[in-house]
């Protein structure tokens, strides 16, 4: 998911406070007029990052200029920010300085704990096992958790491989304190269905080249997971449940005949460049960008992606020229900062993005013969419901048992929400709608 949207980075909090030297996680509130903004610094050895959870910004690189037992100076060059503070007792009292403006900020140690009532708690009424499987194509080793009902019927109980969305994520697809895959696996096990969820390559205990990996490589990892489940001969039908990019991977492997059924949670059914342009059309207005600038920017972005597909990444000088062409041909009138963002996008040589913008799942979807459950929320701002479910309905060969459904008022994570904005994910206590969980069980049990 995170790679889908500019500026959204997943975060997991840690705490380790030392009496000898300032370390661990420290958080405080900036008073910004009538609003407050949470700031978190994570200090480990000589490394430091900053989070602004209220703005859905996490893991921002920072420099430790001073870090002793009683003094802290942190610099974030990217944001032109400096924090200077003195530690007294159990707090760090200082100033948050940005572009010459200084605001008092008091930091206190401790984790930021969010209420997540659906997160499974031990003891579990089902079995779990740590397992490992390999993708022989590029020697990636994937580690995961196999969950299954107690006294399940071998050779008959269905099992589901779970595939995360875009960006490197752990087996629980952990984001903003939510663990959606753990919640889904728990619900399925309690209803007689086994699951295998695994850490993406290079995450947790898994290994493999992530820097140069594309959707095709992640699909190969998932195919290896399906092969592992079949090789155990412990289960009945073997299916795949994927979220976001994982939903697209479900279409890919179903089209190749690798699955007995699939569940696509907000999977993309259109070419990648159209997905990204659609995201920007919905997300930019929620960030205060005027409609006219949003429309012009998206027209230029659409043209720019067509150049990226045609020519691939290029030198910055050529990027400047092509962005100027895109703006002129689309008749866009956008601020300089938006123009520079287009230059950055087209000049970035990222293997995943290069593949994603040009990949169209249409052929894979047309070849699917197994049962399909494909769902979206009406307030999803990352995989737009109307674009993707409409395309899926047109492409998918009609057959009995398929479930193509839209859920009113749910966002990209299938939470009940007000707007669908990314900044809501952190604030919402619900991890995933119980209705969606029950519908997944019903679909798998019927197929």
XYZ file of C-alpha atoms in Angstrom:
447
model
C 0.000 0.000 0.000
C 2.520 2.526 0.955
C 4.167 2.703 -2.437
C 0.809 3.503 -3.984
C 0.572 6.894 -2.309
C 3.180 9.643 -2.139
C 4.213 10.471 1.407
C 2.692 7.483 3.245
C 5.167 5.297 5.078
C 4.319 2.412 7.422
C 5.546 2.726 11.103
C 6.053 0.424 14.041
C 6.903 2.022 17.429
C 9.655 0.880 19.793
C 10.795 2.026 23.211
C 14.166 1.709 24.839
C 15.134 4.441 27.289
C 18.690 4.509 28.605
C 19.870 6.274 31.731
C 23.328 6.817 30.247
C 22.376 8.319 26.917
C 19.123 9.538 25.491
C 17.633 6.703 23.440
C 14.342 5.007 22.585
C 11.098 6.671 21.508
C 10.126 10.151 22.698
C 6.882 11.895 21.823
C 5.287 15.278 22.366
C 2.629 17.690 21.122
C 3.327 20.799 19.034
C 0.766 23.524 19.614
C -0.076 24.837 16.130
C -2.633 27.572 16.782
C -5.849 25.824 17.793
C -4.497 22.450 16.612
C -1.891 20.101 18.057
C 0.542 17.976 16.082
C 2.110 14.818 17.519
C 5.862 14.499 16.983
C 7.799 11.304 17.724
C 11.557 10.765 17.656
C 12.997 7.235 17.546
C 16.635 7.088 18.681
C 18.684 3.896 18.422
C 22.449 4.185 18.733
C 23.559 6.839 16.273
C 20.387 6.553 14.195
C 17.243 8.652 14.466
C 13.936 9.003 12.648
C 10.975 11.318 13.160
C 7.253 10.619 12.799
C 4.314 12.962 12.433
C 1.441 10.461 12.872
C -1.302 13.083 12.561
C -0.012 13.788 9.045
C 0.462 10.078 8.224
C 4.228 10.660 7.867
C 6.551 8.093 9.403
C 10.223 7.121 9.407
C 11.514 10.525 8.263
C 15.354 10.362 8.295
C 16.965 12.587 10.939
C 20.487 13.408 12.115
C 21.672 13.221 15.717
C 23.916 16.274 16.045
C 24.036 16.039 19.857
C 22.950 13.080 21.967
C 24.219 12.826 25.540
C 22.632 11.884 28.836
C 21.066 15.345 29.171
C 21.156 17.077 25.753
C 19.551 16.329 22.398
C 19.842 18.112 19.061
C 18.117 16.492 16.088
C 18.156 17.857 12.544
C 15.832 16.891 9.692
C 17.466 18.502 6.624
C 14.654 17.421 4.282
C 12.134 19.485 6.273
C 14.564 22.207 7.407
C 13.744 21.251 10.987
C 15.912 21.318 14.112
C 14.889 20.184 17.598
C 17.069 21.281 20.503
C 16.292 20.089 24.027
C 17.608 19.540 27.541
C 16.653 16.451 29.549
C 15.460 17.043 33.077
C 14.172 14.132 35.119
C 11.907 12.186 32.755
C 11.284 14.719 29.983
C 13.174 16.615 27.290
C 12.209 20.277 27.208
C 13.163 22.154 24.064
C 12.243 23.959 20.857
C 11.069 22.698 17.482
C 12.507 25.095 14.881
C 11.434 25.128 11.229
C 12.292 27.827 8.702
C 13.255 30.194 11.501
C 10.049 29.683 13.520
C 10.475 28.243 17.022
C 7.729 26.366 18.896
C 8.126 24.912 22.419
C 8.079 21.111 22.493
C 8.279 18.844 25.527
C 9.089 15.193 24.811
C 8.248 12.320 27.135
C 9.388 8.692 26.867
C 6.970 5.909 26.149
C 5.148 4.101 23.396
C 2.188 5.622 21.632
C -0.471 2.997 22.183
C -3.546 2.864 19.966
C -6.670 0.949 20.878
C -7.072 -1.947 18.443
C -9.836 -4.142 19.936
C -9.861 -6.649 17.053
C -6.185 -7.609 17.389
C -6.128 -11.297 18.402
C -4.991 -12.049 21.943
C -3.666 -15.359 23.223
C -4.624 -18.009 24.092
C -5.956 -18.904 20.643
C -8.562 -21.653 20.103
C -6.564 -22.903 17.092
C -3.048 -24.024 16.244
C -0.206 -21.952 14.770
C 3.140 -23.015 13.320
C 6.190 -21.136 12.079
C 7.007 -22.315 8.546
C 9.487 -21.504 5.764
C 9.177 -21.827 2.001
C 11.428 -20.764 -0.862
C 10.992 -19.029 -4.190
C 13.432 -20.978 -6.390
C 13.463 -18.250 -9.056
C 15.737 -15.900 -7.103
C 16.478 -17.736 -3.841
C 14.087 -15.694 -1.700
C 13.311 -17.462 1.586
C 9.899 -16.580 3.042
C 8.968 -17.113 6.686
C 5.399 -17.136 7.908
C 2.688 -18.357 10.238
C 0.426 -21.275 9.414
C -2.860 -21.121 11.374
C -5.377 -23.958 11.339
C -8.350 -25.216 13.356
C -7.769 -27.761 16.119
C -8.576 -31.283 14.912
C -9.076 -30.061 11.361
C -9.965 -32.593 8.688
C -6.804 -33.322 6.734
C -7.185 -33.209 2.993
C -10.519 -31.387 3.219
C -10.100 -28.185 5.221
C -9.540 -25.200 2.877
C -6.379 -23.130 3.278
C -5.726 -19.565 2.162
C -2.388 -17.940 1.326
C -2.432 -14.257 2.316
C -0.554 -11.690 0.179
C 0.085 -8.132 1.363
C -0.325 -4.867 -0.489
C 2.403 -2.739 -2.049
C 5.419 -1.843 0.025
C 7.385 -4.218 2.210
C 5.242 -5.438 5.082
C 5.297 -8.112 7.728
C 3.052 -11.170 7.796
C 0.300 -9.284 9.643
C 0.319 -6.474 7.019
C 0.900 -4.203 10.021
C 0.152 -0.525 9.434
C -0.823 2.355 11.756
C -0.996 -0.041 14.706
C -3.447 -2.282 12.835
C -2.697 -5.938 12.014
C -5.361 -6.764 9.405
C -3.941 -10.116 8.280
C -3.712 -11.316 11.892
C -7.361 -10.327 12.356
C -8.433 -12.120 9.159
C -6.400 -15.252 9.952
C -7.893 -15.371 13.454
C -11.444 -15.043 12.131
C -10.934 -17.711 9.466
C -9.355 -20.193 11.898
C -12.265 -19.746 14.288
C -14.537 -20.641 11.369
C -12.779 -23.779 10.167
C -10.428 -22.282 7.546
C -6.614 -22.481 7.612
C -4.305 -19.667 6.508
C -0.661 -18.994 5.734
C 0.591 -15.416 6.077
C 4.255 -14.534 5.566
C 6.751 -11.689 5.873
C 7.548 -10.048 2.536
C 11.061 -10.630 1.217
C 13.691 -8.769 3.338
C 11.123 -8.164 6.122
C 11.306 -9.913 9.494
C 12.805 -13.365 9.023
C 12.341 -13.430 5.238
C 15.225 -12.881 2.827
C 15.510 -11.948 -0.834
C 16.199 -8.984 -3.110
C 13.518 -6.403 -2.357
C 15.202 -3.351 -3.892
C 14.824 -4.632 -7.452
C 11.620 -6.633 -6.939
C 8.487 -5.960 -8.994
C 4.890 -7.149 -8.784
C 5.980 -10.103 -10.923
C 8.585 -11.110 -8.323
C 6.092 -10.816 -5.466
C 3.669 -12.937 -7.498
C 6.411 -15.575 -7.849
C 6.843 -15.531 -4.048
C 3.113 -16.112 -3.646
C 3.145 -18.909 -6.231
C 5.872 -20.602 -4.178
C 3.637 -20.293 -1.109
C 0.770 -21.974 -2.943
C 3.104 -24.754 -4.069
C 4.258 -25.252 -0.472
C 0.675 -25.593 0.762
C -0.187 -28.120 -1.929
C 2.993 -30.102 -1.214
C 1.991 -30.584 2.435
C -1.084 -32.519 1.273
C -2.617 -31.472 4.586
C -5.462 -29.369 3.219
C -8.273 -29.409 0.706
C -8.713 -26.490 -1.673
C -5.868 -23.969 -1.784
C -6.833 -20.353 -2.346
C -5.285 -16.906 -2.198
C -6.442 -13.778 -0.365
C -4.682 -10.572 -1.372
C -5.074 -6.962 -0.353
C -4.412 -4.070 -2.762
C -1.389 -5.157 -4.857
C -1.900 -8.578 -3.260
C -5.377 -8.575 -4.835
C -3.793 -7.950 -8.213
C -1.415 -10.850 -7.569
C -4.499 -12.951 -6.847
C -5.782 -12.103 -10.352
C -2.381 -12.964 -11.862
C -2.121 -16.392 -10.237
C -5.796 -17.227 -10.739
C -5.424 -16.377 -14.427
C -2.477 -18.775 -14.564
C -4.572 -21.543 -12.992
C -2.569 -21.686 -9.760
C -5.448 -21.278 -7.284
C -8.715 -23.022 -6.455
C -10.352 -19.704 -5.463
C -9.304 -16.114 -4.749
C -10.363 -13.231 -2.520
C -9.278 -9.822 -3.815
C -9.587 -7.054 -1.224
C -9.298 -3.794 -3.175
C -7.151 -5.369 -5.870
C -6.329 -3.268 -8.927
C -8.016 -4.354 -12.144
C -6.704 -1.569 -14.397
C -3.259 -0.526 -15.618
C -0.997 0.886 -12.914
C -0.690 4.419 -14.279
C -4.485 4.767 -14.195
C -4.497 3.564 -10.567
C -1.976 6.235 -9.539
C -3.709 9.060 -11.400
C -7.040 8.059 -9.837
C -5.461 8.145 -6.378
C -4.187 11.654 -6.904
C -7.586 12.874 -8.108
C -9.158 11.791 -4.816
C -6.339 12.361 -2.332
C -5.072 15.819 -3.336
C -8.361 17.621 -2.503
C -8.309 16.024 0.969
C -4.929 17.708 1.471
C -6.338 21.124 0.644
C -5.320 21.275 -3.029
C -7.876 23.282 -5.092
C -9.933 21.316 -7.611
C -8.495 23.191 -10.626
C -4.898 22.495 -9.622
C -5.783 18.857 -8.866
C -7.380 18.449 -12.293
C -4.475 20.110 -14.124
C -1.886 18.149 -12.184
C -3.617 14.834 -12.925
C -3.788 15.665 -16.640
C -0.048 16.355 -16.655
C 0.599 13.264 -14.502
C -1.320 11.071 -16.935
C 0.738 12.408 -19.834
C 3.965 12.049 -17.849
C 3.269 8.384 -17.062
C 2.704 7.730 -20.762
C 6.225 9.071 -21.348
C 7.613 6.925 -18.525
C 6.013 3.827 -20.037
C 7.370 4.696 -23.474
C 10.890 5.813 -22.531
C 11.583 4.470 -19.023
C 13.566 6.465 -16.425
C 15.833 9.185 -17.745
C 18.347 11.860 -16.820
C 17.010 14.890 -14.968
C 17.674 17.243 -17.895
C 15.538 15.097 -20.185
C 12.937 14.799 -17.430
C 12.643 18.578 -17.252
C 12.014 18.694 -20.982
C 9.399 15.933 -20.955
C 7.565 17.423 -17.976
C 7.429 20.752 -19.806
C 5.978 18.899 -22.802
C 3.434 17.097 -20.611
C 2.306 20.363 -19.024
C 2.039 22.105 -22.394
C 0.205 19.246 -24.136
C -2.276 18.851 -21.276
C -2.815 22.599 -20.922
C -2.016 22.342 -17.197
C -1.340 25.312 -14.965
C 0.314 24.009 -11.790
C 2.582 25.421 -9.050
C 6.351 24.941 -9.300
C 6.369 22.408 -6.437
C 3.947 20.189 -8.396
C 6.124 20.524 -11.476
C 9.196 19.441 -9.512
C 7.289 16.426 -8.227
C 6.611 15.365 -11.818
C 10.327 15.725 -12.622
C 11.207 13.586 -9.623
C 8.699 10.892 -10.587
C 9.796 10.528 -14.181
C 13.522 10.605 -13.362
C 13.283 8.048 -10.534
C 14.646 4.655 -11.575
C 12.579 2.378 -9.345
C 12.098 -1.186 -10.545
C 8.743 -1.631 -8.832
C 7.278 1.636 -10.155
C 8.655 1.097 -13.674
C 6.848 -2.252 -13.815
C 3.690 -1.200 -12.017
C 2.765 1.804 -14.176
C 2.813 -0.313 -17.334
C 1.261 -3.545 -16.021
C -2.342 -4.222 -17.057
C -4.028 -7.245 -15.397
C -6.733 -7.475 -18.096
C -5.369 -10.610 -19.789
C -4.965 -12.411 -16.462
C -8.510 -11.521 -15.369
C -9.992 -12.704 -18.665
C -8.337 -16.122 -18.146
C -9.698 -16.735 -14.625
C -11.873 -19.838 -14.252
C -11.859 -20.346 -10.466
C -14.382 -18.720 -8.062
C -13.644 -15.048 -7.355
C -14.566 -12.750 -4.488
C -13.561 -9.168 -5.337
C -14.605 -6.298 -3.095
C -13.992 -2.579 -2.548
C -15.122 0.129 -0.168
C -17.020 3.139 -1.501
C -14.623 5.487 0.314
C -11.411 3.847 -0.860
C -9.064 6.647 -2.011
C -6.199 4.343 -3.004
C -7.873 1.807 -5.311
C -10.882 3.620 -6.708
C -13.995 1.448 -6.587
C -15.687 2.697 -9.756
C -12.556 2.319 -11.895
C -11.564 -1.140 -10.711
C -14.798 -3.018 -10.000
C -16.326 -1.772 -13.269
C -13.279 -3.044 -15.176
C -13.435 -6.355 -13.323
C -17.113 -6.848 -14.154
C -16.344 -6.317 -17.830
C -13.262 -8.539 -17.929
C -14.098 -11.465 -15.637
C -15.807 -14.410 -17.392
C -19.236 -14.717 -15.704
C -19.786 -17.809 -13.578
C -21.896 -18.933 -10.662
C -20.445 -18.391 -7.209
C -18.497 -15.206 -7.905
C -18.968 -12.337 -5.458
C -18.242 -8.805 -6.693
C -19.359 -6.415 -4.007
C -18.959 -2.833 -2.834
C -19.229 -1.887 0.830
C -20.789 1.443 1.696
C -18.652 3.708 3.878
C -15.499 1.559 3.988
C -11.994 2.772 3.124
C -8.984 1.027 1.575
C -8.382 -0.952 4.771
C -12.109 -1.851 4.908
C -12.642 0.252 8.014
C -15.818 2.239 8.583
C -14.749 5.841 8.061
C -15.927 9.389 7.421
C -13.878 10.497 4.408
C -11.497 7.695 3.400
C -8.495 10.010 3.884
C -5.206 8.331 4.740
C -4.941 10.308 7.969
C -8.040 8.504 9.286
C -6.390 5.059 9.269
C -4.437 5.790 12.443
C -7.393 7.275 14.315
C -9.931 4.521 13.591
C -10.014 1.756 16.201
C -11.643 -0.817 13.914
C -9.128 -2.838 11.921
C -11.562 -4.390 9.421
C -15.338 -4.482 9.094
C -16.934 -7.584 10.683
C -19.265 -7.769 7.685
C -16.296 -8.200 5.351
C -14.828 -10.888 7.615
C -18.108 -12.809 7.652
C -18.502 -12.496 3.870
C -15.007 -13.917 3.314
C -15.869 -16.940 5.463
C -19.162 -17.441 3.630
C -17.494 -17.245 0.201
C -14.705 -19.708 1.049
C -17.102 -22.128 2.741
C -19.343 -22.114 -0.349
C -16.483 -22.798 -2.735
